[in-house]
Amino acid sequence: MTRSLFRCLFASLFLIALGAAVSAQVKPGRDPNQPIDEEYTKKIREYTTEPFFNSPLTDYLPASPQVPTPKTVLGDVAGAPGKLPYAEDVYRYMRMLEKASPRVKVYTIGTTEEGREMIAVAVASEQLLARLDENRGRLTKLADPRLINLDDNEADKLVAASFPIYYITGAIHSPETGSPTALMELAYRLTVDDSAYVRAIRDNMVTLITPVVEVDGRNRMVDVYNWHLAHPQENWPPLVYWGHYVAHDNNRDAIGLSLKLTRNVLNVFTTWKAQVLHDLHESVPYLYDNTIGDGPYNAWVDPILTDEWQMIGWNNVSEMTKFGMPGVFAHGNFDTWSPGYLMFIAATHNGISRLYETFGNGGADTVERTLSPAEYGRTWYRQNPPLPKAKWSQRNNNNYQQTALLTTLNYFSNNSKLFLKNFYIKSKRSVEKPKNEGPAAYIFPGDDPRAGSQADLLRTLQAQGCEIHRTTAPFTVSIKTKKKAPAAATGSPTPTPSEPGVAAASPSPSPSPTPKTEIRTFPAGSYIVRMDQPYSRIADALLDYQYWAPNDPQQDVYDDTGWTMGELGNVQVVRVTDVKVLTAPMDRVNGDVRTPGGITGESTGSGSVYLVNHNADNSLVTLRYRLKDVAMETAEEPFEAAGRKFNRGSFIIRKAPIAELRQVAMDLGLQVYAVDAPPVVKTHPARAARIALMHTWQSTQDEGWWRIALDQLGVPYAYISTQDVAKDPELRRKYDVIIFAPVGSSPNSIINGMPMWGNPIPWKTTSLTPNLGKIDSTDDMRPGLGYSGLLNLQKFTQDGGLLIGAMDTADLAVNAGFTPGLAIARQQRLKAIGVVLRSKVVDAASPIAYGYSDTLAIYTLNGPIFNVSNLAGGGGGRQRAASRTSGRGTPDDPDTVQGRPPVEAPEMPTAEVWQALPLTDEQRRNGIRVIPPVMRPRVVFRYADNKDLFVSGLLDGGDEIAQHAMVVDVPSGQGHIVLFSNNPIWRGQTKGSYFLVFNAILNFDNLNAGRKLDEK
Ligand SMILES: [Zn+2]
C-alpha cells in the first residue's frame, strides 16, 4: 500500500494513526543498499570520543556521486577538531548543495547590523520544493482561519493536502560554536540519505535552516578561535562583543524587536507560516531539551502548545535514551515565562517553540571535561545523566545535535497532520479570543498626550505581525476597572484606567479589589488592537500585566518577570473585555502607524518663533540633534501660546531654518507651532551636548542596549572605553556628558579590570582576526578604569561635565565617594527581579522631569536603595522614627520622671523616606560635614508608596525600596552626577523612561534650573 492510495481512501485522522504505526517500525539507521562515504565515516568515528556518544543516525555518512559533503568546504568532517567555519564558508557550502541538488533552496533573509547576510536553507524532496508556493497558500489559510470563515471541514481538507515547515536556527549565541557544522551535515543527510527514516522526513515536510543567526558574532568568535590556535600557550580574548550591540541578550529581543536578527527570523517564521521554531544552544551536558522547561509557564500561550511541548520533548528524550546516549533530558530549570526568547516567536504566533542546549567546548578543541555534581546527578527528569568526567569533542556535540534533530524531525513528520491541525486550531482559537477568554481588544486612546510614543509601540506590534485599526468616530464601551484602594490605605489613590489621561492602573496583589464596570467614551482616531486576529496572543502577552507570585514554587527565576509594554512605553493602553468594542467604526491601518508632523500656524513674518511641546516623546531628542547647530531654548515653566498648553521643557526656536525644520518635523511626526512672538517664560539653552558613551573591556552587553537606542534615535556620541578615560585628564575639553551604562560588574572589577598576570589580550583588527576591533579596539583588554580613571571622571564633573550612571555604575559612583549625601543601603529581602515598578515625580521643576506626568512605570533588577542625607558620609540607614523608652502610659505618651515637674522634649526632625532629614542644631554646630544646600543631592523621582509600587512581574519585600529616591541629581563642582536606581534604557522595552536620560543630556549645564534650595 502506498501513501497516495491511503490519501485517496481514508480521512486524515486514519492517516495519522496508520502513518504513526507504520513509521514506528522504521528502524533508525542507514539504508544498507546505499553506499557510505568510507573516508568521512572513518573520521566521524575517529573524532567521536566514545561509541555511546554517537547514534545509528549519525555514525556514518551516506555517499552521493553528485552532492558535495561538508568536507569540500571544511577540509575535514563536520565537528572535526580545529575547524570552525566563518558564516560565509557555511553559506558557500549551502549554495553548493543548492547547486548540486533540486532538494535544496537557499534564501537571503536579510542582513545584520554590520551588513552581513543572513540565510535560510530549505531542504525537502524535489516534489515538495516544487509545490512550496501552493503549499504556502494553504498554510496561509490555516494560519489565518478568517480566510476560510473558521470552517473546520475546509481546514481538514487543507491539512490533508499540506506539508509542514520546521524551522531550525543555529549559532545565535556566538561562544556556542557547534551548530553551523552540525546543520551543514544535517542538510547533507536530509538531501542524500536514502534510509526510510530520513526519507520519511524529506518526503513529508520542509526542514528550513538558518545555520547562523548571529552572523557578526559568529565571525568574531571564529577570529578568537583562530587566534587561540595560533597562540596555543596563551590566554585568548573573551568574546567581549558578539553582535554589534548585545551579546547573550540577542536571545531576549523577541519583545522589543530591536535587533535585525530577531526581525529577520520573525519574518521568515511568519511569511513561511512555519509550525516550529527550534533554536540551538550549547551550555548544558549533553542534551537538554528545555522546550518543556519548568513553571511558571507563560500565561498567554494556548494550552494546546504546552501539550505539544510535552509530546515532542519526551519523544525526543525517549528515542535518544533508546540509542544508549547518556545525558539526554527535558524539564530542568528553565522557566517558560518570558516571551523574550527568539524561539518564543513561535509560541506567541501559533507555532511550537523548541530549544536544545547541547554541550560545547567554546571552540573546536577536544578536551577532558569535568562536570559538577549538579550537572551529573541523577534526578527524576534525568534518569540517565551525563558522565562526571569525559573527553568531549565538537564531533560529539554535532552527533548529539543531529541525532536529536533527526529523531524530532522524524517524529514530527510522522505526526505532521496532527501538528498542522493543531496549528489551525491554535490560530482559530486566537481569532476567537474575544468571545472566550478575552480580552476583546486593547484601546490606545486618540487623545494620548504622547502620540509619538504611542505610534512607536504600535509599530512594534505591527512588526510582530499584528493588525492595527483606527476608529473613525467616537465610541463608547464599558471598561472593567478596580475600586479605589480601601480607606485604610494611606497616600494618593491608585489611578484607574477610567480616568482620562492616566495610564491603566496596576493590579494590586492585595487586598483584592472588586472589579466594577464603567462606561467610557474614546475619541475618533483611537487605535484598536483587536483580539479577533490570528496573532492576538503576542499583543495580549505584551500589553497585559504580569503577576509572578512571590510564593511561586519556582524560586530560580530565569529572566525578567515583567514587561507590560504600555506601562514601560509611557503609553496609555486600555484592556477591554466588552466585545462591543469590535463594532466601533474603524479602519485597518495600512502601512506603519505614523503621527502626522509639520508646522502649524506658520506666519509669513520674519520674526516667527517655533514651539515644540515637551511630552517626553523620544523623537524630540532626534529633533535636537538633527538640528544640532540651531539654537534652541527650553522653557523652565509651563506656558500657553497659540491657544495651547505647553509643558515645562518645551522647545522654543527663535531662528529656524524653516524648510529643514518642516522636513524634520514631518520625518519625525512632530507638531511644531509657529507664533509671532516668543512666550514670556524663563528659559535656558537646550544643548545638543557632546556625549561620550563609556564601556569596559569586560562586558558590553548592557551598554549595548543604550548604544542601540542612541543610534536608532540619531543621537551622536563618542564611544570610549574605561582605558581611554584612565589616560585622559582633560575629558571636559572633548565631552559635555559621559554615560556609564550598567556593566553587570562590581565596582572592584570595573576599576581593576582583568588580572594583569599572563599575556596581554588584544582585541584588534589583524589579518588573523579581521572581524575583531572595529567597534572599538585595544592592545590589551586587561586594564580597567583604574584609580586614574576615577580621578579623571571626578575632574570631568568638577569641570562642569555631567556623568550619568545607572544601577551598578551608580553604585560605583557612590562608593568612589563622588556623591556626598547619597548612600546606598544594603538589601535585606528585596526581590525585584526584572520587574516593572511605579515611580513618582518628586521635583517636577528639575529638567530631568521635563515632559513627564506625575507617575512613571520603570524597569529595575534589584536596583540600589538610595538614601540621601544633608551630611557628608551620612551613611545608608537611618532612624525612621524615635521610639519612646519603657515607662508609664501608652506608646504615644511621654515618659514621666517621678519627683520633678514634667518637661517637654523638643520634637525630632522628620522627613519622607526619599528626603534628607533636616539638620539639627547639634549637627550644625561646627558643621564640618554639613553639605552646603547648593551641593546637596536633588531627588527628582522616587519609588512609589508600597501599595502603588508594583506594576508587573515579581516583587517581594518591596517595602524595602518603596518611597526611596530613584533618580538623583548630585552637584559635583561645576558639574553634575545623575544616578538611576532603575535601568532607564533596557532591551528596547523601556522607551517611556529613555527621556529621563535625554533630559539630563540636553540640560546638562542647567540641571539646577527650578531648584529650591534648603534654607540652611
Ligand atoms: Zn545559548
PDB file of C-alpha atoms in Angstrom, residues 581-733:
ATOM      1  CA  VAL A 581     -15.579  47.469  21.054  1.00  0.00           C
ATOM      2  CA  LEU A 582     -15.223  45.326  17.942  1.00  0.00           C
ATOM      3  CA  THR A 583     -18.233  47.021  16.361  1.00  0.00           C
ATOM      4  CA  ALA A 584     -16.841  50.542  16.770  1.00  0.00           C
ATOM      5  CA  PRO A 585     -16.426  52.272  13.396  1.00  0.00           C
ATOM      6  CA  MET A 586     -12.816  51.637  12.437  1.00  0.00           C
ATOM      7  CA  ASP A 587     -10.460  51.147   9.507  1.00  0.00           C
ATOM      8  CA  ARG A 588      -7.469  48.915   9.240  1.00  0.00           C
ATOM      9  CA  VAL A 589      -4.222  50.916   9.256  1.00  0.00           C
ATOM     10  CA  ASN A 590      -2.309  50.295   6.062  1.00  0.00           C
ATOM     11  CA  GLY A 591       1.432  50.659   6.414  1.00  0.00           C
ATOM     12  CA  ASP A 592       3.251  51.758   9.546  1.00  0.00           C
ATOM     13  CA  VAL A 593       1.414  53.757  12.186  1.00  0.00           C
ATOM     14  CA  ARG A 594       2.731  57.312  11.978  1.00  0.00           C
ATOM     15  CA  THR A 595       1.858  60.551  13.690  1.00  0.00           C
ATOM     16  CA  PRO A 596       1.328  63.495  11.384  1.00  0.00           C
ATOM     17  CA  GLY A 597       4.117  66.038  11.654  1.00  0.00           C
ATOM     18  CA  GLY A 598       4.682  69.520  10.361  1.00  0.00           C
ATOM     19  CA  ILE A 599       4.434  73.194  11.200  1.00  0.00           C
ATOM     20  CA  THR A 600       1.081  74.633  12.239  1.00  0.00           C
ATOM     21  CA  GLY A 601       0.167  78.329  12.186  1.00  0.00           C
ATOM     22  CA  GLU A 602       3.181  79.306  10.177  1.00  0.00           C
ATOM     23  CA  SER A 603       3.205  83.052   9.686  1.00  0.00           C
ATOM     24  CA  THR A 604       4.935  84.851   6.900  1.00  0.00           C
ATOM     25  CA  GLY A 605       6.576  87.377   9.218  1.00  0.00           C
ATOM     26  CA  SER A 606      10.326  87.180   9.528  1.00  0.00           C
ATOM     27  CA  GLY A 607      10.171  87.213  13.312  1.00  0.00           C
ATOM     28  CA  SER A 608       8.484  83.829  13.607  1.00  0.00           C
ATOM     29  CA  VAL A 609       9.121  81.732  16.664  1.00  0.00           C
ATOM     30  CA  TYR A 610       8.629  77.992  16.687  1.00  0.00           C
ATOM     31  CA  LEU A 611       7.403  75.982  19.653  1.00  0.00           C
ATOM     32  CA  VAL A 612       7.575  72.240  20.252  1.00  0.00           C
ATOM     33  CA  ASN A 613       5.711  70.811  23.219  1.00  0.00           C
ATOM     34  CA  HIS A 614       7.781  68.558  25.503  1.00  0.00           C
ATOM     35  CA  ASN A 615       5.855  65.366  26.134  1.00  0.00           C
ATOM     36  CA  ALA A 616       8.855  63.036  26.613  1.00  0.00           C
ATOM     37  CA  ASP A 617       8.406  61.564  23.122  1.00  0.00           C
ATOM     38  CA  ASN A 618      11.799  60.216  22.132  1.00  0.00           C
ATOM     39  CA  SER A 619      11.706  61.866  18.715  1.00  0.00           C
ATOM     40  CA  LEU A 620      12.351  65.192  20.477  1.00  0.00           C
ATOM     41  CA  VAL A 621      15.956  64.207  21.100  1.00  0.00           C
ATOM     42  CA  THR A 622      16.267  63.297  17.430  1.00  0.00           C
ATOM     43  CA  LEU A 623      14.937  66.745  16.526  1.00  0.00           C
ATOM     44  CA  ARG A 624      17.550  68.364  18.767  1.00  0.00           C
ATOM     45  CA  TYR A 625      20.435  66.520  17.138  1.00  0.00           C
ATOM     46  CA  ARG A 626      19.118  66.682  13.567  1.00  0.00           C
ATOM     47  CA  LEU A 627      19.222  70.494  14.030  1.00  0.00           C
ATOM     48  CA  LYS A 628      22.266  70.476  16.257  1.00  0.00           C
ATOM     49  CA  ASP A 629      23.590  73.819  15.035  1.00  0.00           C
ATOM     50  CA  VAL A 630      20.268  75.588  15.554  1.00  0.00           C
ATOM     51  CA  ALA A 631      19.955  77.434  18.868  1.00  0.00           C
ATOM     52  CA  MET A 632      17.029  76.151  20.913  1.00  0.00           C
ATOM     53  CA  GLU A 633      15.762  77.210  24.279  1.00  0.00           C
ATOM     54  CA  THR A 634      13.948  75.258  26.925  1.00  0.00           C
ATOM     55  CA  ALA A 635      11.060  76.743  28.908  1.00  0.00           C
ATOM     56  CA  GLU A 636      11.549  76.339  32.638  1.00  0.00           C
ATOM     57  CA  GLU A 637       7.824  76.678  33.321  1.00  0.00           C
ATOM     58  CA  PRO A 638       4.632  75.622  31.529  1.00  0.00           C
ATOM     59  CA  PHE A 639       3.143  78.299  29.302  1.00  0.00           C
ATOM     60  CA  GLU A 640       0.308  78.924  26.890  1.00  0.00           C
ATOM     61  CA  ALA A 641       0.692  80.023  23.317  1.00  0.00           C
ATOM     62  CA  ALA A 642      -1.170  79.571  20.049  1.00  0.00           C
ATOM     63  CA  GLY A 643      -4.172  78.622  22.145  1.00  0.00           C
ATOM     64  CA  ARG A 644      -2.406  75.567  23.520  1.00  0.00           C
ATOM     65  CA  LYS A 645      -0.750  74.495  26.724  1.00  0.00           C
ATOM     66  CA  PHE A 646       2.963  73.765  26.588  1.00  0.00           C
ATOM     67  CA  ASN A 647       4.718  71.702  29.241  1.00  0.00           C
ATOM     68  CA  ARG A 648       7.828  72.602  31.131  1.00  0.00           C
ATOM     69  CA  GLY A 649      10.823  71.808  28.969  1.00  0.00           C
ATOM     70  CA  SER A 650       9.126  72.723  25.686  1.00  0.00           C
ATOM     71  CA  PHE A 651      11.494  73.883  22.960  1.00  0.00           C
ATOM     72  CA  ILE A 652      11.472  77.473  21.717  1.00  0.00           C
ATOM     73  CA  ILE A 653      13.264  78.065  18.426  1.00  0.00           C
ATOM     74  CA  ARG A 654      13.731  81.709  17.527  1.00  0.00           C
ATOM     75  CA  LYS A 655      15.734  81.418  14.332  1.00  0.00           C
ATOM     76  CA  ALA A 656      14.844  78.297  12.465  1.00  0.00           C
ATOM     77  CA  PRO A 657      15.853  77.138   9.004  1.00  0.00           C
ATOM     78  CA  ILE A 658      12.207  76.732   8.041  1.00  0.00           C
ATOM     79  CA  ALA A 659      12.484  74.178   5.259  1.00  0.00           C
ATOM     80  CA  GLU A 660      14.763  71.973   7.301  1.00  0.00           C
ATOM     81  CA  LEU A 661      12.602  72.265  10.408  1.00  0.00           C
ATOM     82  CA  ARG A 662       9.490  71.370   8.406  1.00  0.00           C
ATOM     83  CA  GLN A 663      11.218  68.349   6.897  1.00  0.00           C
ATOM     84  CA  VAL A 664      12.453  67.097  10.269  1.00  0.00           C
ATOM     85  CA  ALA A 665       9.017  67.631  11.839  1.00  0.00           C
ATOM     86  CA  MET A 666       7.414  65.639   9.041  1.00  0.00           C
ATOM     87  CA  ASP A 667      10.009  62.852   9.231  1.00  0.00           C
ATOM     88  CA  LEU A 668       9.625  62.532  12.978  1.00  0.00           C
ATOM     89  CA  GLY A 669       5.864  63.035  13.192  1.00  0.00           C
ATOM     90  CA  LEU A 670       6.329  66.087  15.416  1.00  0.00           C
ATOM     91  CA  GLN A 671       3.963  69.055  15.658  1.00  0.00           C
ATOM     92  CA  VAL A 672       5.722  72.403  15.554  1.00  0.00           C
ATOM     93  CA  TYR A 673       3.689  75.555  16.290  1.00  0.00           C
ATOM     94  CA  ALA A 674       4.628  78.865  14.734  1.00  0.00           C
ATOM     95  CA  VAL A 675       3.855  82.001  16.739  1.00  0.00           C
ATOM     96  CA  ASP A 676       4.673  85.629  16.112  1.00  0.00           C
ATOM     97  CA  ALA A 677       6.307  86.348  19.436  1.00  0.00           C
ATOM     98  CA  PRO A 678       8.136  84.208  21.948  1.00  0.00           C
ATOM     99  CA  PRO A 679       6.157  83.280  25.071  1.00  0.00           C
ATOM    100  CA  VAL A 680       7.020  85.116  28.252  1.00  0.00           C
ATOM    101  CA  VAL A 681       8.673  82.367  30.243  1.00  0.00           C
ATOM    102  CA  LYS A 682      12.072  81.765  31.808  1.00  0.00           C
ATOM    103  CA  THR A 683      14.305  79.739  29.517  1.00  0.00           C
ATOM    104  CA  HIS A 684      17.774  78.272  29.244  1.00  0.00           C
ATOM    105  CA  PRO A 685      19.558  76.761  26.256  1.00  0.00           C
ATOM    106  CA  ALA A 686      18.661  73.222  25.148  1.00  0.00           C
ATOM    107  CA  ARG A 687      22.072  71.855  24.255  1.00  0.00           C
ATOM    108  CA  ALA A 688      22.995  69.317  21.622  1.00  0.00           C
ATOM    109  CA  ALA A 689      25.569  68.162  24.162  1.00  0.00           C
ATOM    110  CA  ARG A 690      28.732  66.313  23.181  1.00  0.00           C
ATOM    111  CA  ILE A 691      28.253  62.781  24.513  1.00  0.00           C
ATOM    112  CA  ALA A 692      30.698  60.002  25.273  1.00  0.00           C
ATOM    113  CA  LEU A 693      29.431  56.504  25.979  1.00  0.00           C
ATOM    114  CA  MET A 694      31.998  54.684  28.117  1.00  0.00           C
ATOM    115  CA  HIS A 695      32.345  50.897  28.067  1.00  0.00           C
ATOM    116  CA  THR A 696      34.506  48.406  29.898  1.00  0.00           C
ATOM    117  CA  TRP A 697      36.507  45.633  28.261  1.00  0.00           C
ATOM    118  CA  GLN A 698      34.754  43.022  30.352  1.00  0.00           C
ATOM    119  CA  SER A 699      31.147  43.285  29.333  1.00  0.00           C
ATOM    120  CA  THR A 700      29.483  45.475  26.735  1.00  0.00           C
ATOM    121  CA  GLN A 701      26.032  43.997  26.600  1.00  0.00           C
ATOM    122  CA  ASP A 702      24.029  46.214  28.908  1.00  0.00           C
ATOM    123  CA  GLU A 703      25.548  49.385  27.471  1.00  0.00           C
ATOM    124  CA  GLY A 704      24.781  47.884  24.070  1.00  0.00           C
ATOM    125  CA  TRP A 705      21.088  48.473  24.723  1.00  0.00           C
ATOM    126  CA  TRP A 706      21.906  52.144  25.399  1.00  0.00           C
ATOM    127  CA  ARG A 707      24.074  52.307  22.282  1.00  0.00           C
ATOM    128  CA  ILE A 708      21.358  50.932  20.028  1.00  0.00           C
ATOM    129  CA  ALA A 709      18.837  53.403  21.497  1.00  0.00           C
ATOM    130  CA  LEU A 710      21.159  56.336  20.786  1.00  0.00           C
ATOM    131  CA  ASP A 711      21.924  55.058  17.270  1.00  0.00           C
ATOM    132  CA  GLN A 712      18.290  54.439  16.384  1.00  0.00           C
ATOM    133  CA  LEU A 713      17.310  57.902  17.597  1.00  0.00           C
ATOM    134  CA  GLY A 714      20.183  59.585  15.767  1.00  0.00           C
ATOM    135  CA  VAL A 715      21.977  60.825  18.873  1.00  0.00           C
ATOM    136  CA  PRO A 716      25.699  61.091  18.096  1.00  0.00           C
ATOM    137  CA  TYR A 717      28.297  60.060  20.683  1.00  0.00           C
ATOM    138  CA  ALA A 718      31.944  59.152  21.037  1.00  0.00           C
ATOM    139  CA  TYR A 719      32.392  55.529  22.005  1.00  0.00           C
ATOM    140  CA  ILE A 720      35.184  55.353  24.559  1.00  0.00           C
ATOM    141  CA  SER A 721      36.480  52.743  26.981  1.00  0.00           C
ATOM    142  CA  THR A 722      37.422  52.876  30.638  1.00  0.00           C
ATOM    143  CA  GLN A 723      41.021  52.615  29.408  1.00  0.00           C
ATOM    144  CA  ASP A 724      40.644  55.842  27.392  1.00  0.00           C
ATOM    145  CA  VAL A 725      39.252  57.588  30.460  1.00  0.00           C
ATOM    146  CA  ALA A 726      42.097  56.284  32.590  1.00  0.00           C
ATOM    147  CA  LYS A 727      44.578  58.047  30.302  1.00  0.00           C
ATOM    148  CA  ASP A 728      42.787  61.367  29.751  1.00  0.00           C
ATOM    149  CA  PRO A 729      42.744  64.048  32.462  1.00  0.00           C
ATOM    150  CA  GLU A 730      41.147  66.560  30.085  1.00  0.00           C
ATOM    151  CA  LEU A 731      37.877  64.808  29.324  1.00  0.00           C
ATOM    152  CA  ARG A 732      35.890  68.002  29.728  1.00  0.00           C
ATOM    153  CA  ARG A 733      37.585  69.521  26.674  1.00  0.00           C
TER     154      ARG A 733
END
